[in-house]
CSV table of C-alpha atoms in Angstrom, one decimal:
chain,number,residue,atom,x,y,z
A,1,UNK,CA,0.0,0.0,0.0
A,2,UNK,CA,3.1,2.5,0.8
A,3,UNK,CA,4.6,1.8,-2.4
A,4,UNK,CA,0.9,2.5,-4.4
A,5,UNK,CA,0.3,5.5,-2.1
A,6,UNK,CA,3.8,6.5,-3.0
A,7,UNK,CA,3.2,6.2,-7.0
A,8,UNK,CA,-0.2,8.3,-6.8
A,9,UNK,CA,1.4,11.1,-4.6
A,10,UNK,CA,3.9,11.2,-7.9
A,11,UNK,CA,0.9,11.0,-10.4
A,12,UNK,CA,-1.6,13.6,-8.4
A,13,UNK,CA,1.3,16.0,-7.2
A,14,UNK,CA,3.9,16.2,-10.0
A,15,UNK,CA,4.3,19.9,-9.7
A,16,UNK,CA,4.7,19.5,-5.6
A,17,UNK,CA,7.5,17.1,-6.4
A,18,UNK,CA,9.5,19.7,-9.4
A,19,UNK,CA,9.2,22.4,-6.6
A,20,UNK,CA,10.7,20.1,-3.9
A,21,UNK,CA,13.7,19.6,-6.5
A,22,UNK,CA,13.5,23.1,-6.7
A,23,UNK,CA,14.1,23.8,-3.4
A,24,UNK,CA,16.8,21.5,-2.9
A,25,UNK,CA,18.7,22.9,-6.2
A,26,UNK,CA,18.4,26.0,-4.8
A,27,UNK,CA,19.1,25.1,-0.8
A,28,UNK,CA,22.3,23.1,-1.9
A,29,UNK,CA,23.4,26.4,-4.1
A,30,UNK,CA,22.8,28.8,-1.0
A,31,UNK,CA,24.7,26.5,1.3
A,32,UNK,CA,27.5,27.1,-1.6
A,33,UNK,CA,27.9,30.7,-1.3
A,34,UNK,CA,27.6,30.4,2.1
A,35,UNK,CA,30.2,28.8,2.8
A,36,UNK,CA,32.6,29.7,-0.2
A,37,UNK,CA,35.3,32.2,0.6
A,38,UNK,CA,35.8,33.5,-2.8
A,39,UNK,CA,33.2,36.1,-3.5
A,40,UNK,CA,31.8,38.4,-1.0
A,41,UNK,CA,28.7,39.0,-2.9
A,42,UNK,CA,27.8,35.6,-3.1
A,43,UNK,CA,28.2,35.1,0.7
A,44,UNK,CA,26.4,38.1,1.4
A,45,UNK,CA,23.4,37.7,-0.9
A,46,UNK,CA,23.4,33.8,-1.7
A,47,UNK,CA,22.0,32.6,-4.8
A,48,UNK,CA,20.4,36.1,-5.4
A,49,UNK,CA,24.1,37.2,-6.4
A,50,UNK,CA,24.7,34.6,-8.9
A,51,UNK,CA,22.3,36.9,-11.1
A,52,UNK,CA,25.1,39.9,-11.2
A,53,UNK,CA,27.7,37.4,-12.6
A,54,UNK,CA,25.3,36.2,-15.1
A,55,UNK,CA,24.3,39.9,-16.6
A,56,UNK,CA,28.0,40.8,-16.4
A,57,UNK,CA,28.9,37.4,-18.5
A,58,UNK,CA,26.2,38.7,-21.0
A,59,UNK,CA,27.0,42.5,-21.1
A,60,UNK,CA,28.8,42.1,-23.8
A,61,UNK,CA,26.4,41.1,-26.3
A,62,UNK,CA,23.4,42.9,-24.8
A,63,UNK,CA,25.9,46.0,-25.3
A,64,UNK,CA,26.7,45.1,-28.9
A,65,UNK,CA,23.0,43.7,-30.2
A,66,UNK,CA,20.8,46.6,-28.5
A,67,UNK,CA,22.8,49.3,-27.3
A,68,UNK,CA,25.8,50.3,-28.8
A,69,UNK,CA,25.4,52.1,-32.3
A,70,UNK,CA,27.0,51.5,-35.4
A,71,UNK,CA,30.3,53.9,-35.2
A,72,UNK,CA,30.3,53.3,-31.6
A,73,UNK,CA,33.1,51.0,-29.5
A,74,UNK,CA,37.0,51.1,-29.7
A,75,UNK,CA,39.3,50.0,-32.0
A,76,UNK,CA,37.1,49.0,-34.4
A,77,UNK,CA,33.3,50.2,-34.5
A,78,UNK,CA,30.7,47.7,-35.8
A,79,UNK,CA,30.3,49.6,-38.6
A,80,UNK,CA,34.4,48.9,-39.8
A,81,UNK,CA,34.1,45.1,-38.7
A,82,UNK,CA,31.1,44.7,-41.1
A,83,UNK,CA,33.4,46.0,-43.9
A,84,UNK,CA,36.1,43.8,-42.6
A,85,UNK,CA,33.9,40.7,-42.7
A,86,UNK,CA,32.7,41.9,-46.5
A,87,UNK,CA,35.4,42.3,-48.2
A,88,UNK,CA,37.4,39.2,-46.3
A,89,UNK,CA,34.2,37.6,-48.0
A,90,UNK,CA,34.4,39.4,-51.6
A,91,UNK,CA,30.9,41.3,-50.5
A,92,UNK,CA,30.2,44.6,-51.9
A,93,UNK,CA,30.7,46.3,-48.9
A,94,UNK,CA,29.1,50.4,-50.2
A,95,UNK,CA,25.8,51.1,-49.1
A,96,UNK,CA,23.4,52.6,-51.3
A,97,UNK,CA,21.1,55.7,-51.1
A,98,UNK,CA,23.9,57.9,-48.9
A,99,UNK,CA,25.6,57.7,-45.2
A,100,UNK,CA,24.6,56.4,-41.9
A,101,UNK,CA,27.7,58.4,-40.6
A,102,UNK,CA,27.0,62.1,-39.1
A,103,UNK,CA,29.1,64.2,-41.5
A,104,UNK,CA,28.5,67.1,-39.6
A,105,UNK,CA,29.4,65.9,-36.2
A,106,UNK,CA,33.2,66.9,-34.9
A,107,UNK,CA,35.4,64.6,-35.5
A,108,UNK,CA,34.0,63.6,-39.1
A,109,UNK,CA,37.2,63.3,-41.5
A,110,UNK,CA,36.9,63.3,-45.2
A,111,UNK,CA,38.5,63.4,-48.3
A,112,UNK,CA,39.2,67.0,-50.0
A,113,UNK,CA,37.4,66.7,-53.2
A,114,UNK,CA,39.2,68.2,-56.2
A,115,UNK,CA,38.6,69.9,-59.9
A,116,UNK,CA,41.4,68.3,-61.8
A,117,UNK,CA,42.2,65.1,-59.5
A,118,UNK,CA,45.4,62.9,-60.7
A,119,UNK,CA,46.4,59.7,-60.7
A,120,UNK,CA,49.0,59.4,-57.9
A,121,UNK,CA,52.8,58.1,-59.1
A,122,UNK,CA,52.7,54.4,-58.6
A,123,UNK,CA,56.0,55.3,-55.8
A,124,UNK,CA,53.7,57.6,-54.1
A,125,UNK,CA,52.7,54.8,-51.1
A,126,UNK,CA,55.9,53.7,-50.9
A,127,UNK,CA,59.5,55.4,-49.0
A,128,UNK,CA,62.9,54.6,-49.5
A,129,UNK,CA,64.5,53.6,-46.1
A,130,UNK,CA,68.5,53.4,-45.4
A,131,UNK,CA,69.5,54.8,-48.9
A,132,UNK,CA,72.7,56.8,-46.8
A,133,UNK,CA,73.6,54.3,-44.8
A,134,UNK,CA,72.3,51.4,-46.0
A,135,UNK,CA,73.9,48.6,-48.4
A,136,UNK,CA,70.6,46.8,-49.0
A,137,UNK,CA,67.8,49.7,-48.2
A,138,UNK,CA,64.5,48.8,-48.1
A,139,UNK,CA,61.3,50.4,-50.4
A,140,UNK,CA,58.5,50.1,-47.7
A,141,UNK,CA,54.9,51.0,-47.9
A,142,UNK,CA,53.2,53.3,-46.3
A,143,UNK,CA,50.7,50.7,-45.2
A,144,UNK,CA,52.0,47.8,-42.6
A,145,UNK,CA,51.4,45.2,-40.3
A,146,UNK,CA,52.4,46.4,-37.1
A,147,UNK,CA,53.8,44.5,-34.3
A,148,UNK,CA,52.2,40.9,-32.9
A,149,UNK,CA,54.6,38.1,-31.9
A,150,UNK,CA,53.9,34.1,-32.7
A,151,UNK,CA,52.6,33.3,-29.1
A,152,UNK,CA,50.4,35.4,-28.9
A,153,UNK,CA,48.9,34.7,-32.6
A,154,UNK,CA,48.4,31.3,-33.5
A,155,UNK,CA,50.4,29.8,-36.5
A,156,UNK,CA,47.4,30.5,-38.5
A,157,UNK,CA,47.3,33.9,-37.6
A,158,UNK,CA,50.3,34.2,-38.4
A,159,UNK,CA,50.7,32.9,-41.9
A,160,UNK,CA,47.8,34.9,-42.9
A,161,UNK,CA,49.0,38.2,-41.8
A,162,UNK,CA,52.5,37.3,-44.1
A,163,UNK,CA,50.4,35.8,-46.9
A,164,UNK,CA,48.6,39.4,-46.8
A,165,UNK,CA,52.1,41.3,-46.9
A,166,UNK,CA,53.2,39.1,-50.0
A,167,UNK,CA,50.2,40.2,-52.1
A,168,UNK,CA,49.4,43.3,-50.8
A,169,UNK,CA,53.5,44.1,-51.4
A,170,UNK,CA,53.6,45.7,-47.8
A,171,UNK,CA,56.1,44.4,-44.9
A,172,UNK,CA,55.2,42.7,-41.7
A,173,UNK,CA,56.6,43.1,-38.2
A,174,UNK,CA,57.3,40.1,-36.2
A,175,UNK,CA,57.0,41.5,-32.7
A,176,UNK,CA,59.6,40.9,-30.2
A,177,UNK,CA,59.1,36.9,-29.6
A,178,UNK,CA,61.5,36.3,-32.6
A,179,UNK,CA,60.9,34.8,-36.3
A,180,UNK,CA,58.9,32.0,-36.9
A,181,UNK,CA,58.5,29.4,-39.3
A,182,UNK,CA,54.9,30.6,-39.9
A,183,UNK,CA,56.5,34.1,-40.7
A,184,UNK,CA,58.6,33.2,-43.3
A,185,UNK,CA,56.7,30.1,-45.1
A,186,UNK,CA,54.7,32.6,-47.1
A,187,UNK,CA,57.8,35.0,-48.2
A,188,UNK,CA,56.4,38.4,-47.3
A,189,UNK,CA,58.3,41.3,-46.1
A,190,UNK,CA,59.2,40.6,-42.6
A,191,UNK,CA,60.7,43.6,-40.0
A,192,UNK,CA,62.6,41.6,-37.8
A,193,UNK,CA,61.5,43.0,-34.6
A,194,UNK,CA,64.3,42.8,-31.6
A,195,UNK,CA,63.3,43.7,-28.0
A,196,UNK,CA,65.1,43.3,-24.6
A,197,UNK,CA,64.8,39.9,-24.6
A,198,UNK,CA,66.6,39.6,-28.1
A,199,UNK,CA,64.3,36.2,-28.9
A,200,UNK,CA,66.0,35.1,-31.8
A,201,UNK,CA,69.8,36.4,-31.0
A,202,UNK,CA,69.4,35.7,-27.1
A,203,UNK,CA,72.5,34.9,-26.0
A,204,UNK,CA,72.5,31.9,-22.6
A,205,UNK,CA,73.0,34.2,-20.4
A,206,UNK,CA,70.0,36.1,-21.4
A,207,UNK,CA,71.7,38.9,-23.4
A,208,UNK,CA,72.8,39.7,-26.6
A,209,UNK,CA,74.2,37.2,-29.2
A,210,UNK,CA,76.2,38.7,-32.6
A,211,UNK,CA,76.1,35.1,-33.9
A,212,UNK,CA,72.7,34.4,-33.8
A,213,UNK,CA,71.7,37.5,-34.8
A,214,UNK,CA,73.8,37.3,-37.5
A,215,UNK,CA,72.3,33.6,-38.1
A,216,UNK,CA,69.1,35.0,-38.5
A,217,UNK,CA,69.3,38.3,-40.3
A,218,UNK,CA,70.7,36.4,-43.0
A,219,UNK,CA,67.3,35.6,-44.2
A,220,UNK,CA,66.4,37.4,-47.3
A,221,UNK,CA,62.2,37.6,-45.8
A,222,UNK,CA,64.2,40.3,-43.3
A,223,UNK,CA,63.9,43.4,-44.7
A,224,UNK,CA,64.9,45.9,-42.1
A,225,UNK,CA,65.8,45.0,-38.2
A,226,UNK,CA,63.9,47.4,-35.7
A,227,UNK,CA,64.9,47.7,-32.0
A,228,UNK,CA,62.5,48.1,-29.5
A,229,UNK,CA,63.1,50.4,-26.8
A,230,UNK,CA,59.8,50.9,-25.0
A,231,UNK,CA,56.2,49.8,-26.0
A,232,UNK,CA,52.9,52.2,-25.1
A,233,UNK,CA,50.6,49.3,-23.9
A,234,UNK,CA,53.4,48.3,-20.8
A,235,UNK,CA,55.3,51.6,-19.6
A,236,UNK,CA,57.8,51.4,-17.5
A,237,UNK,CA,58.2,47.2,-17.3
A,238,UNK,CA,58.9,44.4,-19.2
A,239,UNK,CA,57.6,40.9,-19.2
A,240,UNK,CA,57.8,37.2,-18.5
A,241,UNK,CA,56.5,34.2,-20.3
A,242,UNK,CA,55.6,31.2,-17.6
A,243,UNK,CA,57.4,28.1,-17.8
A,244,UNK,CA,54.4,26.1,-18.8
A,245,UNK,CA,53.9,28.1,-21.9
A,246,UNK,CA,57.4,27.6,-23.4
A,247,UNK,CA,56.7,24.6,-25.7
A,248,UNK,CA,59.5,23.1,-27.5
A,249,UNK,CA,58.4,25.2,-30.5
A,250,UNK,CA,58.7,28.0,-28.9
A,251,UNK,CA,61.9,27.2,-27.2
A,252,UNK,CA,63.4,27.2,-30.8
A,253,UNK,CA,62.3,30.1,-32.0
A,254,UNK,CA,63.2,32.5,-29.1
A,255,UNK,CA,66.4,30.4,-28.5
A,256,UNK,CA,65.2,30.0,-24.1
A,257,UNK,CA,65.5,27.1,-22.3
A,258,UNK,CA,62.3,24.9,-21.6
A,259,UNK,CA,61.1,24.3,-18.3
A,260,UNK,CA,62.1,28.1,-16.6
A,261,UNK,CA,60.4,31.4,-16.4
A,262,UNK,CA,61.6,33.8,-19.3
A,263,UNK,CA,62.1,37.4,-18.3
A,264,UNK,CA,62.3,40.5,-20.6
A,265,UNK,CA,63.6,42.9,-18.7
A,266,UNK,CA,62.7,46.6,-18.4
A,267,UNK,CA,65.3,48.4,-20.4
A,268,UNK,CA,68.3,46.6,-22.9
A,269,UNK,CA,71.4,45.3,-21.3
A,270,UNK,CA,73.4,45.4,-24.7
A,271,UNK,CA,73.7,49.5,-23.9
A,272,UNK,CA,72.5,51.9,-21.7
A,273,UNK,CA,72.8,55.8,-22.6
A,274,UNK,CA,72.0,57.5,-25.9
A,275,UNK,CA,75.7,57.1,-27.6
A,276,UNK,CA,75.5,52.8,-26.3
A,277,UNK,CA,71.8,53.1,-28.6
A,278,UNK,CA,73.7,55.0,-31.5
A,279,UNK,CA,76.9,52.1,-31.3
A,280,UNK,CA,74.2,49.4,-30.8
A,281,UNK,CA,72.4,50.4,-33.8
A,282,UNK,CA,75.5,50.8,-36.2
A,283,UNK,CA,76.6,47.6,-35.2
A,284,UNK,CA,73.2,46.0,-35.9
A,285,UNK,CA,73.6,47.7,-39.4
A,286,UNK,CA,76.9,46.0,-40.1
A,287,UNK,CA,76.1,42.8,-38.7
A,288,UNK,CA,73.1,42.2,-40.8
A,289,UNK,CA,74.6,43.1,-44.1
A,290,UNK,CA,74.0,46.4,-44.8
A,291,UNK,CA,70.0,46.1,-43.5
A,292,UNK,CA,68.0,49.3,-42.5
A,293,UNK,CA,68.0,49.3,-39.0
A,294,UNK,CA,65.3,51.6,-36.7
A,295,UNK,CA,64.0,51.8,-33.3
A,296,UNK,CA,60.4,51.9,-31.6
A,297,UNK,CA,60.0,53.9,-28.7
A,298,UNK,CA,57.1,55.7,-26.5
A,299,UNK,CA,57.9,59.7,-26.2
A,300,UNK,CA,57.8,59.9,-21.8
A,301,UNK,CA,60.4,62.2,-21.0
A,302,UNK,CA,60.9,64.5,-24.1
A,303,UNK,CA,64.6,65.3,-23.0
A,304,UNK,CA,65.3,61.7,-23.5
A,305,UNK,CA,64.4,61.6,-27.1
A,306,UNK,CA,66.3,64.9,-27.3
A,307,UNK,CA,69.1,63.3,-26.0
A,308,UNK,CA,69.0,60.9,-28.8
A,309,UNK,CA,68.9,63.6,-31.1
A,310,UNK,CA,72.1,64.6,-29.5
A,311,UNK,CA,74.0,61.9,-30.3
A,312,UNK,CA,73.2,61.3,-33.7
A,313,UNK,CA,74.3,64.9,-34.3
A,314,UNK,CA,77.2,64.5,-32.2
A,315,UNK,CA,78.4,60.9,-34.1
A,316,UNK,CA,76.6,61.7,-37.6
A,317,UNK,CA,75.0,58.2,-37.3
A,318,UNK,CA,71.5,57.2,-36.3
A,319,UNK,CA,68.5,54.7,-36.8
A,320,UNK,CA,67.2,54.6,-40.7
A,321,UNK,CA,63.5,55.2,-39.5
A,322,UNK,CA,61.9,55.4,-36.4
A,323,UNK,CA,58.4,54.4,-34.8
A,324,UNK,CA,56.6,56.2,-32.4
A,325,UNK,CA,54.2,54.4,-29.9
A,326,UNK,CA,51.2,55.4,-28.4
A,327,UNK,CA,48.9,53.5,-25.6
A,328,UNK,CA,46.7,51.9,-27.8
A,329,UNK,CA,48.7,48.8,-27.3
């Protein structure tokens, strides 16, 4: 008889036994905030302030699907990534019947329109850098890809930023975590970026190899060599890469040893004052066969910049182009 009055109290009170489950769900989930010493929210307002976490995980898209306009958000408004996806997809990407852009707001830039407009020189993108010093200078675009080291882009990544450069006939920067495979398998332009961890001519002590720097800009993909000094997104410090991230791939490429924290320090340990950043430079120059050679810093101090200035007066040498940085990252 239990087991029959059991089997109709199941059948007559189905929604009595969902909001017993109920109860329990949300009993055991209240003892769990409770008793968790994580979030002080959650301890404070059990269950209840699981909700906050929930609308934060979805701000994003709420933000992008029914708030945010079309030229709103930074770097890249909605309205550029659609034109991104369409032409990556071969989409005429012009829309008919005028602008949704407020041509009148501050801020608007245009194009100056003109009465007798001429077809630019086909050298007219493009600038000559290291035709002084330079035994092999380099005719760069006006149009790059800037800075982003294999490690942080996938291989994929990678090899379609270089396949880019190749047929767009622009260069590509290999950020500071040294040249990859990925970076020269297409045979674009490369700017062999070198920062304070010289990954790539990293000697074992952590500083500065000639050899291997040597060993690498040998290859004819490396157009120009630039030295980073500082970068806008990390003022003031430099990095580390965690043990368990140094693969054996990577290992190779940035010439570190596997199974150890790599640090990249703050500053170069190969000089130290403007005249050491002059030498450095020249002997970067030479070493790499007559290659333009430049440097990348952020403008902090204006008297240190200046003082740069001073010394490429004072020796009559100096970088073949320099990049200026800002905080964008």
């Amino acid at each position: 008889m239990v087991g029959v009055a059991g089997g109709m109290f199941v059948v007559a009170w189905p929604a009595g036994v969902l909001l017993g489950a109920v109860a329990i769900a949300f009993g055991a989930m209240g003892f769990a905030d409770i008793t968790q010493e994580s979030h002080t929210i959650l301890r404070n307002f059990p269950v209840l302030g699981r909700l906050r976490y929930f609308f934060e995980s979805v701000r994003p898209e709420l933000r992008q699907y029914f708030v945010e306009s079309d030229q709103e958000e930074n770097p890249y408004s909605r309205e550029k990534r659609s034109i991104i996806y369409q032409r990556a997809k071969n989409v005429l990407a012009t829309t008919p019947f005028g602008t949704r852009a407020d041509v009148y707001g501050t801020g608007y830039t245009w194009i100056a329109h003109s009465m007798a407009p001429k077809h630019p020189e086909p050298s007219a993108g493009r600038v000559l850098v290291g035709a002084k010093r330079c035994k092999l200078p380099y005719d760069a675009s006006i149009f790059n890809i800037s800075a982003m080291s294999y490690g942080s882009l996938s291989s994929n990544a990678v090899l379609a930023l270089n396949t880019g450069a190749k047929l767009g006939g622009f260069a590509h920067n290999t950020g500071e975590g040294g040249v990859s495979p990925y970076h020269l398998e297409p045979g674009g332009d490369l700017v062999w970026q070198v920062g304070t961890g010289y990954f790539g001519c990293r000697a074992e002590d952590g500083g500065f190899s000639a050899e291997k720097f040597v060993e690498t800009a040998k290859s004819p993909s490396i157009k120009m060599i630039e030295l980073k000094l500082s970068q806008g997104a990390k003022p003031g410090h430099g990095g580390i890469l965690p043990a368990k991230k140094v693969t054996l791939e990577i290992s190779k490429i940035r010439g570190v040893p596997m199974g150890e924290d790599v640090n990249s320090p703050p500053a170069h340990t190969a000089f130290s004052t403007p005249l050491g950043l002059i030498e450095f430079v020249t002997k970067l120059r030479d070493l790499s066969g007559g290659k333009p050679v430049g440097i990348k810093l952020c403008i902090g101090h204006p008297s240190e910049f200046l003082a740069i200035v001073k010394a490429m007066v004072e020796t009559g040498e100096g970088p073949d182009f320099i990049t200026i940085d800002g905080g964008e990252g």
